[in-house]
Short mmCIF file of N, CA and C in Angstrom, two decimals:
data_model
loop_
_atom_site.label_atom_id
_atom_site.label_comp_id
_atom_site.label_asym_id
_atom_site.label_seq_id
_atom_site.Cartn_x
_atom_site.Cartn_y
_atom_site.Cartn_z
N MET J 188 13.74 -39.90 6.45
CA MET J 188 13.17 -40.48 5.25
C MET J 188 11.91 -39.68 4.87
N SER J 189 11.86 -39.23 3.63
CA SER J 189 10.71 -38.44 3.22
C SER J 189 9.52 -39.34 2.90
N ARG J 190 8.34 -38.79 3.13
CA ARG J 190 7.11 -39.53 2.85
C ARG J 190 6.89 -39.62 1.36
N TYR J 191 6.30 -40.72 0.91
CA TYR J 191 5.95 -40.92 -0.48
C TYR J 191 4.86 -39.93 -0.87
N GLN J 192 5.04 -39.27 -2.00
CA GLN J 192 4.04 -38.32 -2.47
C GLN J 192 2.86 -39.11 -3.04
N GLU J 193 1.70 -38.95 -2.43
CA GLU J 193 0.54 -39.77 -2.79
C GLU J 193 -0.42 -39.07 -3.74
N PHE J 194 0.08 -38.13 -4.51
CA PHE J 194 -0.80 -37.44 -5.46
C PHE J 194 0.00 -37.10 -6.71
N ASP J 195 -0.71 -36.86 -7.77
CA ASP J 195 -0.12 -36.51 -9.05
C ASP J 195 0.00 -34.99 -9.11
N THR J 196 1.22 -34.49 -9.02
CA THR J 196 1.46 -33.04 -8.99
C THR J 196 0.92 -32.36 -10.23
N LYS J 197 1.13 -32.98 -11.39
CA LYS J 197 0.68 -32.39 -12.65
C LYS J 197 -0.85 -32.29 -12.68
N GLU J 198 -1.52 -33.32 -12.21
CA GLU J 198 -2.99 -33.29 -12.19
C GLU J 198 -3.50 -32.27 -11.18
N ALA J 199 -2.86 -32.17 -10.03
CA ALA J 199 -3.27 -31.17 -9.04
C ALA J 199 -3.10 -29.76 -9.61
N LEU J 200 -2.00 -29.53 -10.32
CA LEU J 200 -1.77 -28.23 -10.94
C LEU J 200 -2.84 -27.95 -12.00
N HIS J 201 -3.19 -28.97 -12.77
CA HIS J 201 -4.23 -28.82 -13.79
C HIS J 201 -5.58 -28.45 -13.15
N GLN J 202 -5.93 -29.10 -12.06
CA GLN J 202 -7.20 -28.81 -11.38
C GLN J 202 -7.19 -27.39 -10.81
N ALA J 203 -6.05 -26.98 -10.27
CA ALA J 203 -5.93 -25.61 -9.75
C ALA J 203 -6.06 -24.60 -10.89
N MET J 204 -5.42 -24.91 -12.02
CA MET J 204 -5.49 -24.02 -13.18
C MET J 204 -6.94 -23.84 -13.62
N LYS J 205 -7.68 -24.93 -13.72
CA LYS J 205 -9.09 -24.85 -14.13
C LYS J 205 -9.89 -23.97 -13.18
N LEU J 206 -9.62 -24.11 -11.89
CA LEU J 206 -10.35 -23.32 -10.90
C LEU J 206 -10.00 -21.83 -10.99
N PHE J 207 -8.71 -21.51 -11.06
CA PHE J 207 -8.29 -20.11 -11.21
C PHE J 207 -8.81 -19.52 -12.52
N TRP J 208 -8.79 -20.32 -13.57
CA TRP J 208 -9.25 -19.87 -14.88
C TRP J 208 -10.74 -19.55 -14.84
N HIS J 209 -11.49 -20.36 -14.16
CA HIS J 209 -12.94 -20.17 -14.09
C HIS J 209 -13.32 -19.03 -13.13
N ASN J 210 -12.73 -19.03 -11.92
CA ASN J 210 -13.13 -18.09 -10.88
C ASN J 210 -12.30 -16.81 -10.84
N GLY J 211 -11.09 -16.88 -11.35
CA GLY J 211 -10.15 -15.79 -11.15
C GLY J 211 -9.38 -16.02 -9.86
N TYR J 212 -8.36 -15.20 -9.63
CA TYR J 212 -7.53 -15.38 -8.44
C TYR J 212 -8.26 -15.02 -7.16
N GLU J 213 -8.84 -13.84 -7.13
CA GLU J 213 -9.44 -13.32 -5.90
C GLU J 213 -10.60 -14.19 -5.41
N ALA J 214 -11.39 -14.71 -6.33
CA ALA J 214 -12.58 -15.48 -5.94
C ALA J 214 -12.27 -16.94 -5.64
N THR J 215 -11.01 -17.34 -5.74
CA THR J 215 -10.62 -18.72 -5.44
C THR J 215 -9.98 -18.77 -4.06
N SER J 216 -10.58 -19.56 -3.20
CA SER J 216 -10.07 -19.68 -1.82
C SER J 216 -9.18 -20.91 -1.69
N ILE J 217 -8.43 -20.94 -0.60
CA ILE J 217 -7.62 -22.13 -0.31
C ILE J 217 -8.53 -23.35 -0.17
N ALA J 218 -9.67 -23.18 0.47
CA ALA J 218 -10.62 -24.29 0.62
C ALA J 218 -11.07 -24.80 -0.75
N ASP J 219 -11.33 -23.89 -1.68
CA ASP J 219 -11.69 -24.29 -3.04
C ASP J 219 -10.57 -25.10 -3.68
N LEU J 220 -9.34 -24.63 -3.50
CA LEU J 220 -8.19 -25.31 -4.09
C LEU J 220 -7.99 -26.71 -3.50
N LEU J 221 -8.16 -26.81 -2.19
CA LEU J 221 -8.02 -28.12 -1.54
C LEU J 221 -9.06 -29.10 -2.07
N LYS J 222 -10.28 -28.62 -2.22
CA LYS J 222 -11.35 -29.47 -2.73
C LYS J 222 -11.08 -29.88 -4.17
N ALA J 223 -10.69 -28.93 -5.00
CA ALA J 223 -10.47 -29.21 -6.43
C ALA J 223 -9.28 -30.14 -6.67
N THR J 224 -8.22 -29.96 -5.89
CA THR J 224 -7.01 -30.75 -6.11
C THR J 224 -7.00 -32.05 -5.32
N GLY J 225 -7.80 -32.11 -4.26
CA GLY J 225 -7.80 -33.28 -3.39
C GLY J 225 -6.60 -33.31 -2.46
N LEU J 226 -5.87 -32.21 -2.38
CA LEU J 226 -4.68 -32.16 -1.53
C LEU J 226 -5.05 -31.73 -0.11
N SER J 227 -4.20 -32.13 0.82
CA SER J 227 -4.32 -31.59 2.17
C SER J 227 -3.63 -30.23 2.15
N LYS J 228 -3.92 -29.43 3.15
CA LYS J 228 -3.32 -28.10 3.23
C LYS J 228 -1.79 -28.20 3.28
N SER J 229 -1.29 -29.13 4.07
CA SER J 229 0.17 -29.28 4.20
C SER J 229 0.80 -29.72 2.88
N SER J 230 0.14 -30.61 2.13
CA SER J 230 0.67 -31.05 0.83
C SER J 230 0.67 -29.91 -0.17
N LEU J 231 -0.39 -29.12 -0.16
CA LEU J 231 -0.48 -27.99 -1.09
C LEU J 231 0.66 -27.01 -0.82
N TYR J 232 0.85 -26.64 0.44
CA TYR J 232 1.90 -25.67 0.78
C TYR J 232 3.29 -26.25 0.55
N ALA J 233 3.48 -27.52 0.89
CA ALA J 233 4.79 -28.14 0.72
C ALA J 233 5.17 -28.27 -0.75
N THR J 234 4.20 -28.54 -1.59
CA THR J 234 4.47 -28.77 -3.01
C THR J 234 4.50 -27.49 -3.81
N PHE J 235 3.55 -26.61 -3.58
CA PHE J 235 3.39 -25.43 -4.42
C PHE J 235 3.69 -24.11 -3.73
N GLY J 236 3.82 -24.09 -2.42
CA GLY J 236 3.95 -22.84 -1.70
C GLY J 236 2.55 -22.35 -1.38
N GLY J 237 2.37 -21.07 -1.29
CA GLY J 237 1.04 -20.52 -0.97
C GLY J 237 0.14 -20.41 -2.19
N LYS J 238 -0.99 -19.79 -1.98
CA LYS J 238 -2.00 -19.63 -3.02
C LYS J 238 -1.41 -18.90 -4.24
N ARG J 239 -0.69 -17.82 -4.00
CA ARG J 239 -0.14 -17.04 -5.09
C ARG J 239 0.88 -17.84 -5.90
N ASP J 240 1.73 -18.61 -5.22
CA ASP J 240 2.71 -19.45 -5.91
C ASP J 240 2.00 -20.51 -6.77
N LEU J 241 0.96 -21.09 -6.22
CA LEU J 241 0.19 -22.07 -6.98
C LEU J 241 -0.47 -21.41 -8.18
N PHE J 242 -1.01 -20.22 -7.98
CA PHE J 242 -1.63 -19.49 -9.08
C PHE J 242 -0.62 -19.24 -10.20
N LEU J 243 0.57 -18.73 -9.86
CA LEU J 243 1.57 -18.44 -10.88
C LEU J 243 2.01 -19.71 -11.62
N ALA J 244 2.15 -20.81 -10.89
CA ALA J 244 2.50 -22.08 -11.53
C ALA J 244 1.38 -22.55 -12.46
N ALA J 245 0.14 -22.40 -12.01
CA ALA J 245 -1.01 -22.79 -12.84
C ALA J 245 -1.12 -21.89 -14.06
N PHE J 246 -0.90 -20.61 -13.87
CA PHE J 246 -0.96 -19.65 -14.98
C PHE J 246 0.13 -19.97 -16.01
N ASP J 247 1.34 -20.30 -15.53
CA ASP J 247 2.43 -20.66 -16.44
C ASP J 247 2.09 -21.94 -17.21
N ALA J 248 1.48 -22.90 -16.54
CA ALA J 248 1.08 -24.14 -17.22
C ALA J 248 0.05 -23.84 -18.31
N TYR J 249 -0.90 -22.97 -17.99
CA TYR J 249 -1.90 -22.54 -18.98
C TYR J 249 -1.21 -21.88 -20.17
N ARG J 250 -0.31 -20.96 -19.90
CA ARG J 250 0.36 -20.20 -20.95
C ARG J 250 1.18 -21.11 -21.87
N ASP J 251 1.87 -22.09 -21.28
CA ASP J 251 2.66 -23.03 -22.08
C ASP J 251 1.76 -23.84 -23.00
N ALA J 252 0.64 -24.32 -22.47
CA ALA J 252 -0.29 -25.11 -23.27
C ALA J 252 -0.90 -24.28 -24.39
N ARG J 253 -1.29 -23.05 -24.10
CA ARG J 253 -1.91 -22.20 -25.13
C ARG J 253 -0.90 -21.82 -26.21
N ARG J 254 0.36 -21.62 -25.81
CA ARG J 254 1.40 -21.27 -26.79
C ARG J 254 1.59 -22.43 -27.78
N GLU J 255 1.63 -23.64 -27.27
CA GLU J 255 1.76 -24.81 -28.14
C GLU J 255 0.55 -24.94 -29.06
N GLU J 256 -0.63 -24.73 -28.50
CA GLU J 256 -1.86 -24.80 -29.28
C GLU J 256 -1.89 -23.73 -30.38
N ALA J 257 -1.50 -22.51 -30.03
CA ALA J 257 -1.47 -21.42 -31.01
C ALA J 257 -0.47 -21.72 -32.12
N ASP J 258 0.68 -22.25 -31.76
CA ASP J 258 1.70 -22.59 -32.75
C ASP J 258 1.15 -23.63 -33.73
N MET J 259 0.44 -24.60 -33.21
CA MET J 259 -0.14 -25.64 -34.06
C MET J 259 -1.19 -25.04 -35.01
N MET J 260 -2.06 -24.18 -34.49
CA MET J 260 -3.10 -23.57 -35.33
C MET J 260 -2.50 -22.66 -36.39
N LEU J 261 -1.55 -21.84 -35.99
CA LEU J 261 -0.98 -20.86 -36.91
C LEU J 261 -0.05 -21.49 -37.95
N SER J 262 0.36 -22.73 -37.74
CA SER J 262 1.23 -23.38 -38.71
C SER J 262 0.45 -24.01 -39.86
N GLN J 263 -0.87 -23.94 -39.82
CA GLN J 263 -1.69 -24.49 -40.90
C GLN J 263 -1.38 -23.79 -42.22
N SER J 264 -1.64 -24.51 -43.30
CA SER J 264 -1.47 -23.93 -44.63
C SER J 264 -2.80 -23.94 -45.35
N PRO J 265 -3.09 -22.92 -46.13
CA PRO J 265 -2.33 -21.68 -46.25
C PRO J 265 -2.35 -20.88 -44.95
N ALA J 266 -1.44 -19.93 -44.85
CA ALA J 266 -1.26 -19.17 -43.60
C ALA J 266 -2.53 -18.45 -43.17
N ARG J 267 -3.29 -17.91 -44.13
CA ARG J 267 -4.52 -17.20 -43.78
C ARG J 267 -5.48 -18.12 -43.03
N GLU J 268 -5.51 -19.39 -43.42
CA GLU J 268 -6.37 -20.36 -42.74
C GLU J 268 -5.93 -20.56 -41.30
N GLY J 269 -4.63 -20.52 -41.05
CA GLY J 269 -4.13 -20.62 -39.69
C GLY J 269 -4.61 -19.46 -38.82
N VAL J 270 -4.53 -18.25 -39.37
CA VAL J 270 -4.99 -17.07 -38.63
C VAL J 270 -6.50 -17.16 -38.38
N ARG J 271 -7.24 -17.54 -39.42
CA ARG J 271 -8.69 -17.67 -39.28
C ARG J 271 -9.04 -18.69 -38.19
N HIS J 272 -8.36 -19.82 -38.20
CA HIS J 272 -8.64 -20.86 -37.21
C HIS J 272 -8.30 -20.39 -35.79
N PHE J 273 -7.20 -19.68 -35.65
CA PHE J 273 -6.77 -19.16 -34.36
C PHE J 273 -7.87 -18.28 -33.74
N TYR J 274 -8.45 -17.41 -34.56
CA TYR J 274 -9.50 -16.51 -34.07
C TYR J 274 -10.87 -17.19 -34.00
N GLN J 275 -11.10 -18.19 -34.84
CA GLN J 275 -12.37 -18.90 -34.86
C GLN J 275 -12.64 -19.58 -33.51
N ILE J 276 -11.60 -20.00 -32.83
CA ILE J 276 -11.75 -20.65 -31.52
C ILE J 276 -12.49 -19.73 -30.56
N ILE J 277 -12.23 -18.43 -30.63
CA ILE J 277 -12.91 -17.48 -29.76
C ILE J 277 -14.41 -17.51 -30.02
N LEU J 278 -14.78 -17.51 -31.28
CA LEU J 278 -16.20 -17.49 -31.64
C LEU J 278 -16.90 -18.79 -31.27
N GLU J 279 -16.17 -19.89 -31.37
CA GLU J 279 -16.76 -21.17 -30.97
C GLU J 279 -17.09 -21.16 -29.48
N GLY J 280 -16.23 -20.53 -28.69
CA GLY J 280 -16.51 -20.39 -27.25
C GLY J 280 -17.76 -19.59 -27.00
N ALA J 281 -18.00 -18.59 -27.83
CA ALA J 281 -19.18 -17.74 -27.67
C ALA J 281 -20.46 -18.50 -27.99
N LYS J 282 -20.35 -19.47 -28.89
CA LYS J 282 -21.54 -20.20 -29.33
C LYS J 282 -21.78 -21.48 -28.52
N ALA J 283 -20.90 -21.77 -27.58
CA ALA J 283 -21.06 -22.96 -26.75
C ALA J 283 -22.27 -22.81 -25.84
N ASP J 284 -22.93 -23.92 -25.56
CA ASP J 284 -24.11 -23.89 -24.68
C ASP J 284 -23.73 -23.47 -23.26
N GLU J 285 -22.58 -23.93 -22.82
CA GLU J 285 -22.12 -23.63 -21.47
C GLU J 285 -21.08 -22.52 -21.54
N PHE J 286 -21.08 -21.63 -20.57
CA PHE J 286 -20.15 -20.50 -20.55
C PHE J 286 -18.71 -21.00 -20.56
N THR J 287 -17.90 -20.41 -21.42
CA THR J 287 -16.49 -20.76 -21.45
C THR J 287 -15.72 -19.72 -20.62
N ASN J 288 -14.54 -20.08 -20.25
CA ASN J 288 -13.74 -19.22 -19.39
C ASN J 288 -12.99 -18.13 -20.14
N GLY J 289 -13.01 -18.18 -21.45
CA GLY J 289 -12.25 -17.21 -22.23
C GLY J 289 -10.77 -17.50 -22.16
N CYS J 290 -9.97 -16.50 -22.39
CA CYS J 290 -8.52 -16.63 -22.34
C CYS J 290 -8.05 -16.21 -20.95
N MET J 291 -7.33 -17.10 -20.28
CA MET J 291 -6.87 -16.80 -18.92
C MET J 291 -5.93 -15.60 -18.91
N SER J 292 -5.13 -15.45 -19.96
CA SER J 292 -4.21 -14.30 -20.00
C SER J 292 -4.98 -12.99 -20.10
N ILE J 293 -6.04 -12.97 -20.89
CA ILE J 293 -6.85 -11.76 -21.00
C ILE J 293 -7.57 -11.51 -19.68
N ASN J 294 -8.10 -12.58 -19.09
CA ASN J 294 -8.76 -12.44 -17.78
C ASN J 294 -7.81 -11.82 -16.76
N GLN J 295 -6.56 -12.29 -16.77
CA GLN J 295 -5.59 -11.80 -15.79
C GLN J 295 -5.05 -10.42 -16.16
N ALA J 296 -5.10 -10.06 -17.44
CA ALA J 296 -4.73 -8.69 -17.83
C ALA J 296 -5.65 -7.70 -17.15
N VAL J 297 -6.89 -8.12 -16.91
CA VAL J 297 -7.88 -7.25 -16.27
C VAL J 297 -7.84 -7.40 -14.75
N GLU J 298 -7.78 -8.64 -14.26
CA GLU J 298 -7.90 -8.85 -12.81
C GLU J 298 -6.61 -8.52 -12.04
N MET J 299 -5.50 -9.10 -12.43
CA MET J 299 -4.29 -9.03 -11.61
C MET J 299 -3.20 -8.10 -12.15
N ALA J 300 -3.05 -8.04 -13.47
CA ALA J 300 -1.92 -7.29 -14.05
C ALA J 300 -1.84 -5.83 -13.61
N PRO J 301 -2.97 -5.14 -13.41
CA PRO J 301 -2.86 -3.74 -13.00
C PRO J 301 -2.14 -3.52 -11.67
N HIS J 302 -2.12 -4.54 -10.80
CA HIS J 302 -1.50 -4.35 -9.48
C HIS J 302 -0.52 -5.45 -9.09
N ASP J 303 -0.18 -6.35 -10.01
CA ASP J 303 0.75 -7.43 -9.70
C ASP J 303 1.80 -7.52 -10.81
N GLU J 304 3.02 -7.14 -10.48
CA GLU J 304 4.10 -7.06 -11.48
C GLU J 304 4.38 -8.41 -12.13
N ASP J 305 4.38 -9.51 -11.36
CA ASP J 305 4.66 -10.83 -11.92
C ASP J 305 3.62 -11.23 -12.96
N VAL J 306 2.38 -10.93 -12.69
CA VAL J 306 1.30 -11.24 -13.64
C VAL J 306 1.40 -10.31 -14.85
N ARG J 307 1.66 -9.03 -14.59
CA ARG J 307 1.78 -8.06 -15.67
C ARG J 307 2.88 -8.48 -16.66
N VAL J 308 4.02 -8.91 -16.15
CA VAL J 308 5.13 -9.35 -17.01
C VAL J 308 4.69 -10.54 -17.87
N ARG J 309 3.99 -11.48 -17.26
CA ARG J 309 3.53 -12.65 -18.01
C ARG J 309 2.53 -12.27 -19.11
N VAL J 310 1.63 -11.39 -18.79
CA VAL J 310 0.63 -10.96 -19.78
C VAL J 310 1.32 -10.23 -20.94
N LYS J 311 2.27 -9.36 -20.62
CA LYS J 311 3.01 -8.65 -21.67
C LYS J 311 3.77 -9.65 -22.55
N GLN J 312 4.38 -10.65 -21.91
CA GLN J 312 5.09 -11.69 -22.67
C GLN J 312 4.13 -12.41 -23.61
N ASP J 313 2.93 -12.67 -23.15
CA ASP J 313 1.94 -13.36 -23.98
C ASP J 313 1.57 -12.52 -25.20
N PHE J 314 1.37 -11.22 -25.00
CA PHE J 314 1.04 -10.35 -26.13
C PHE J 314 2.21 -10.29 -27.13
N LEU J 315 3.43 -10.18 -26.61
CA LEU J 315 4.60 -10.14 -27.50
C LEU J 315 4.78 -11.45 -28.25
N CYS J 316 4.57 -12.56 -27.57
CA CYS J 316 4.66 -13.88 -28.21
C CYS J 316 3.61 -14.02 -29.30
N MET J 317 2.39 -13.60 -29.00
CA MET J 317 1.32 -13.67 -29.99
C MET J 317 1.67 -12.80 -31.21
N GLU J 318 2.19 -11.60 -30.95
CA GLU J 318 2.58 -10.72 -32.06
C GLU J 318 3.65 -11.36 -32.92
N LYS J 319 4.64 -11.97 -32.29
CA LYS J 319 5.73 -12.61 -33.03
C LYS J 319 5.19 -13.78 -33.87
N MET J 320 4.34 -14.60 -33.27
CA MET J 320 3.79 -15.75 -33.99
C MET J 320 2.92 -15.30 -35.17
N LEU J 321 2.11 -14.29 -34.94
CA LEU J 321 1.25 -13.78 -36.02
C LEU J 321 2.08 -13.12 -37.12
N THR J 322 3.13 -12.39 -36.74
CA THR J 322 4.01 -11.77 -37.74
C THR J 322 4.62 -12.84 -38.64
N GLN J 323 5.12 -13.91 -38.04
CA GLN J 323 5.72 -15.00 -38.82
C GLN J 323 4.68 -15.66 -39.73
N THR J 324 3.48 -15.83 -39.22
CA THR J 324 2.42 -16.45 -40.03
C THR J 324 2.04 -15.54 -41.19
N ILE J 325 1.93 -14.24 -40.94
CA ILE J 325 1.59 -13.29 -42.00
C ILE J 325 2.70 -13.23 -43.05
N GLU J 326 3.95 -13.28 -42.61
CA GLU J 326 5.07 -13.30 -43.56
C GLU J 326 4.97 -14.54 -44.45
N ARG J 327 4.63 -15.67 -43.85
CA ARG J 327 4.45 -16.91 -44.60
C ARG J 327 3.27 -16.79 -45.56
N GLY J 328 2.21 -16.09 -45.11
CA GLY J 328 1.04 -15.88 -45.94
C GLY J 328 1.33 -14.99 -47.14
N ARG J 329 2.23 -14.05 -46.96
CA ARG J 329 2.63 -13.21 -48.10
C ARG J 329 3.33 -14.07 -49.16
N ILE J 330 4.12 -15.03 -48.69
CA ILE J 330 4.84 -15.91 -49.60
C ILE J 330 3.89 -16.88 -50.30
N ASP J 331 2.94 -17.47 -49.53
CA ASP J 331 2.03 -18.44 -50.15
C ASP J 331 0.85 -17.78 -50.86
N GLY J 332 0.77 -16.44 -50.77
CA GLY J 332 -0.25 -15.69 -51.50
C GLY J 332 -1.61 -15.63 -50.83
N SER J 333 -1.73 -16.19 -49.63
CA SER J 333 -3.03 -16.21 -48.96
C SER J 333 -3.32 -14.94 -48.17
N ILE J 334 -2.29 -14.13 -47.91
CA ILE J 334 -2.45 -12.89 -47.16
C ILE J 334 -1.89 -11.74 -47.98
N LYS J 335 -2.69 -10.71 -48.12
CA LYS J 335 -2.28 -9.51 -48.86
C LYS J 335 -1.97 -8.43 -47.82
N GLY J 336 -2.85 -7.47 -47.69
CA GLY J 336 -2.69 -6.44 -46.68
C GLY J 336 -1.74 -5.34 -47.10
N ARG J 337 -2.16 -4.12 -46.91
CA ARG J 337 -1.31 -2.97 -47.23
C ARG J 337 -0.25 -2.74 -46.17
N LYS J 338 -0.54 -3.16 -44.98
CA LYS J 338 0.38 -2.92 -43.87
C LYS J 338 1.48 -3.99 -43.84
N THR J 339 2.55 -3.70 -43.10
CA THR J 339 3.62 -4.69 -42.96
C THR J 339 3.11 -5.86 -42.11
N PRO J 340 3.77 -7.02 -42.20
CA PRO J 340 3.35 -8.15 -41.37
C PRO J 340 3.31 -7.80 -39.88
N ARG J 341 4.26 -7.04 -39.42
CA ARG J 341 4.27 -6.67 -38.00
C ARG J 341 3.10 -5.76 -37.64
N GLU J 342 2.80 -4.81 -38.51
CA GLU J 342 1.66 -3.92 -38.27
C GLU J 342 0.35 -4.70 -38.24
N LEU J 343 0.18 -5.60 -39.19
CA LEU J 343 -1.03 -6.44 -39.20
C LEU J 343 -1.11 -7.29 -37.93
N ALA J 344 0.03 -7.85 -37.53
CA ALA J 344 0.05 -8.67 -36.31
C ALA J 344 -0.35 -7.84 -35.09
N ARG J 345 0.13 -6.62 -35.01
CA ARG J 345 -0.23 -5.75 -33.87
C ARG J 345 -1.72 -5.47 -33.83
N ILE J 346 -2.30 -5.23 -34.98
CA ILE J 346 -3.75 -5.00 -35.03
C ILE J 346 -4.49 -6.26 -34.58
N LEU J 347 -4.03 -7.42 -35.05
CA LEU J 347 -4.68 -8.68 -34.66
C LEU J 347 -4.54 -8.95 -33.16
N VAL J 348 -3.37 -8.62 -32.61
CA VAL J 348 -3.17 -8.79 -31.16
C VAL J 348 -4.11 -7.87 -30.39
N THR J 349 -4.29 -6.66 -30.87
CA THR J 349 -5.19 -5.71 -30.22
C THR J 349 -6.64 -6.17 -30.32
N ALA J 350 -7.01 -6.79 -31.44
CA ALA J 350 -8.37 -7.28 -31.63
C ALA J 350 -8.68 -8.48 -30.74
N PHE J 351 -7.66 -9.26 -30.41
CA PHE J 351 -7.85 -10.50 -29.64
C PHE J 351 -8.56 -10.26 -28.31
N PRO J 352 -8.06 -9.34 -27.44
CA PRO J 352 -8.77 -9.12 -26.18
C PRO J 352 -10.17 -8.54 -26.39
N GLY J 353 -10.32 -7.71 -27.42
CA GLY J 353 -11.64 -7.14 -27.69
C GLY J 353 -12.66 -8.23 -27.98
N LEU J 354 -12.29 -9.17 -28.82
CA LEU J 354 -13.20 -10.29 -29.12
C LEU J 354 -13.46 -11.13 -27.87
N GLN J 355 -12.40 -11.35 -27.08
CA GLN J 355 -12.56 -12.14 -25.85
C GLN J 355 -13.55 -11.47 -24.89
N VAL J 356 -13.43 -10.17 -24.75
CA VAL J 356 -14.33 -9.43 -23.84
C VAL J 356 -15.76 -9.47 -24.37
N MET J 357 -15.92 -9.35 -25.67
CA MET J 357 -17.26 -9.43 -26.26
C MET J 357 -17.90 -10.79 -26.00
N VAL J 358 -17.10 -11.84 -26.04
CA VAL J 358 -17.61 -13.19 -25.73
C VAL J 358 -18.05 -13.26 -24.29
N ARG J 359 -17.21 -12.76 -23.38
CA ARG J 359 -17.56 -12.80 -21.95
C ARG J 359 -18.81 -11.98 -21.65
N ALA J 360 -19.00 -10.90 -22.42
CA ALA J 360 -20.18 -10.05 -22.22
C ALA J 360 -21.42 -10.63 -22.89
N ARG J 361 -21.23 -11.78 -23.52
CA ARG J 361 -22.35 -12.49 -24.19
C ARG J 361 -22.97 -11.65 -25.30
N CYS J 362 -22.12 -10.97 -26.08
CA CYS J 362 -22.63 -10.23 -27.24
C CYS J 362 -23.25 -11.23 -28.22
N ASP J 363 -24.20 -10.76 -29.00
CA ASP J 363 -24.89 -11.68 -29.90
C ASP J 363 -23.92 -12.19 -30.98
N HIS J 364 -24.21 -13.39 -31.46
CA HIS J 364 -23.33 -14.08 -32.40
C HIS J 364 -23.15 -13.30 -33.70
N GLU J 365 -24.21 -12.67 -34.15
CA GLU J 365 -24.13 -11.91 -35.40
C GLU J 365 -23.12 -10.78 -35.29
N ARG J 366 -23.15 -10.08 -34.16
CA ARG J 366 -22.21 -8.97 -33.94
C ARG J 366 -20.77 -9.50 -33.84
N LEU J 367 -20.58 -10.61 -33.16
CA LEU J 367 -19.25 -11.21 -33.05
C LEU J 367 -18.74 -11.65 -34.41
N ASP J 368 -19.58 -12.32 -35.18
CA ASP J 368 -19.18 -12.77 -36.51
C ASP J 368 -18.78 -11.58 -37.38
N GLU J 369 -19.55 -10.51 -37.29
CA GLU J 369 -19.25 -9.31 -38.09
C GLU J 369 -17.90 -8.72 -37.67
N ALA J 370 -17.66 -8.62 -36.37
CA ALA J 370 -16.38 -8.09 -35.88
C ALA J 370 -15.23 -8.98 -36.33
N PHE J 371 -15.42 -10.28 -36.24
CA PHE J 371 -14.41 -11.25 -36.64
C PHE J 371 -14.08 -11.09 -38.12
N ASN J 372 -15.10 -10.98 -38.96
CA ASN J 372 -14.88 -10.84 -40.40
C ASN J 372 -14.20 -9.52 -40.74
N LEU J 373 -14.52 -8.47 -40.00
CA LEU J 373 -13.83 -7.19 -40.21
C LEU J 373 -12.35 -7.30 -39.88
N VAL J 374 -12.04 -7.99 -38.80
CA VAL J 374 -10.64 -8.19 -38.42
C VAL J 374 -9.92 -8.97 -39.52
N LEU J 375 -10.51 -10.06 -39.98
CA LEU J 375 -9.87 -10.87 -41.01
C LEU J 375 -9.74 -10.14 -42.34
N SER J 376 -10.64 -9.21 -42.61
CA SER J 376 -10.58 -8.49 -43.89
C SER J 376 -9.30 -7.68 -44.03
N LEU J 377 -8.65 -7.37 -42.92
CA LEU J 377 -7.37 -6.65 -42.98
C LEU J 377 -6.32 -7.45 -43.74
N LEU J 378 -6.48 -8.78 -43.76
CA LEU J 378 -5.50 -9.64 -44.42
C LEU J 378 -5.71 -9.67 -45.92
N ASP J 379 -6.80 -9.09 -46.39
CA ASP J 379 -7.16 -9.13 -47.81
C ASP J 379 -7.02 -7.80 -48.53
N GLU J 380 -6.79 -6.73 -47.77
CA GLU J 380 -6.71 -5.40 -48.39
C GLU J 380 -5.49 -5.30 -49.28
N GLU J 381 -5.71 -4.76 -50.46
CA GLU J 381 -4.57 -4.61 -51.38
C GLU J 381 -4.24 -3.14 -51.56
#
């Protein structure tokens, strides 16, 4: 007879995700994970496997949540407003009193992707997904008249995807708000070029 599971798996995964997102993979210890999740070592290993398995599950949970959030933001009308709102979230993080964790996918593009194939595949998938979502939004913006741009929707989306990590890194480096706002406005101006 198996023992009753005395913890909420989804909540434990959420707590692990927050810890990995804040500290990164390497700086997060098993002891940190046990404290954050409230799990015993045996429960953690039995439910999630080792640290790396838990990290990948937490990273996937993060990615699923962000994809849903991005879809919601980018579906706003007019389409240009959706794109603006999607990028505005980055700047809001920069202006927060307390340090924000940035984008976990961008963090992992730097920390783990260079030497971990599973993480690299996930990060590449995130960039491709973002490009696809932005392309669709830009196409919709061309129809509703809110987005101009000389480049094709896919080309504009690629530029926006490339700008995304740059803005994220500037936030993490605590660049001044004026410089971030200027960079943000330059990126958005691509949607207005005729």
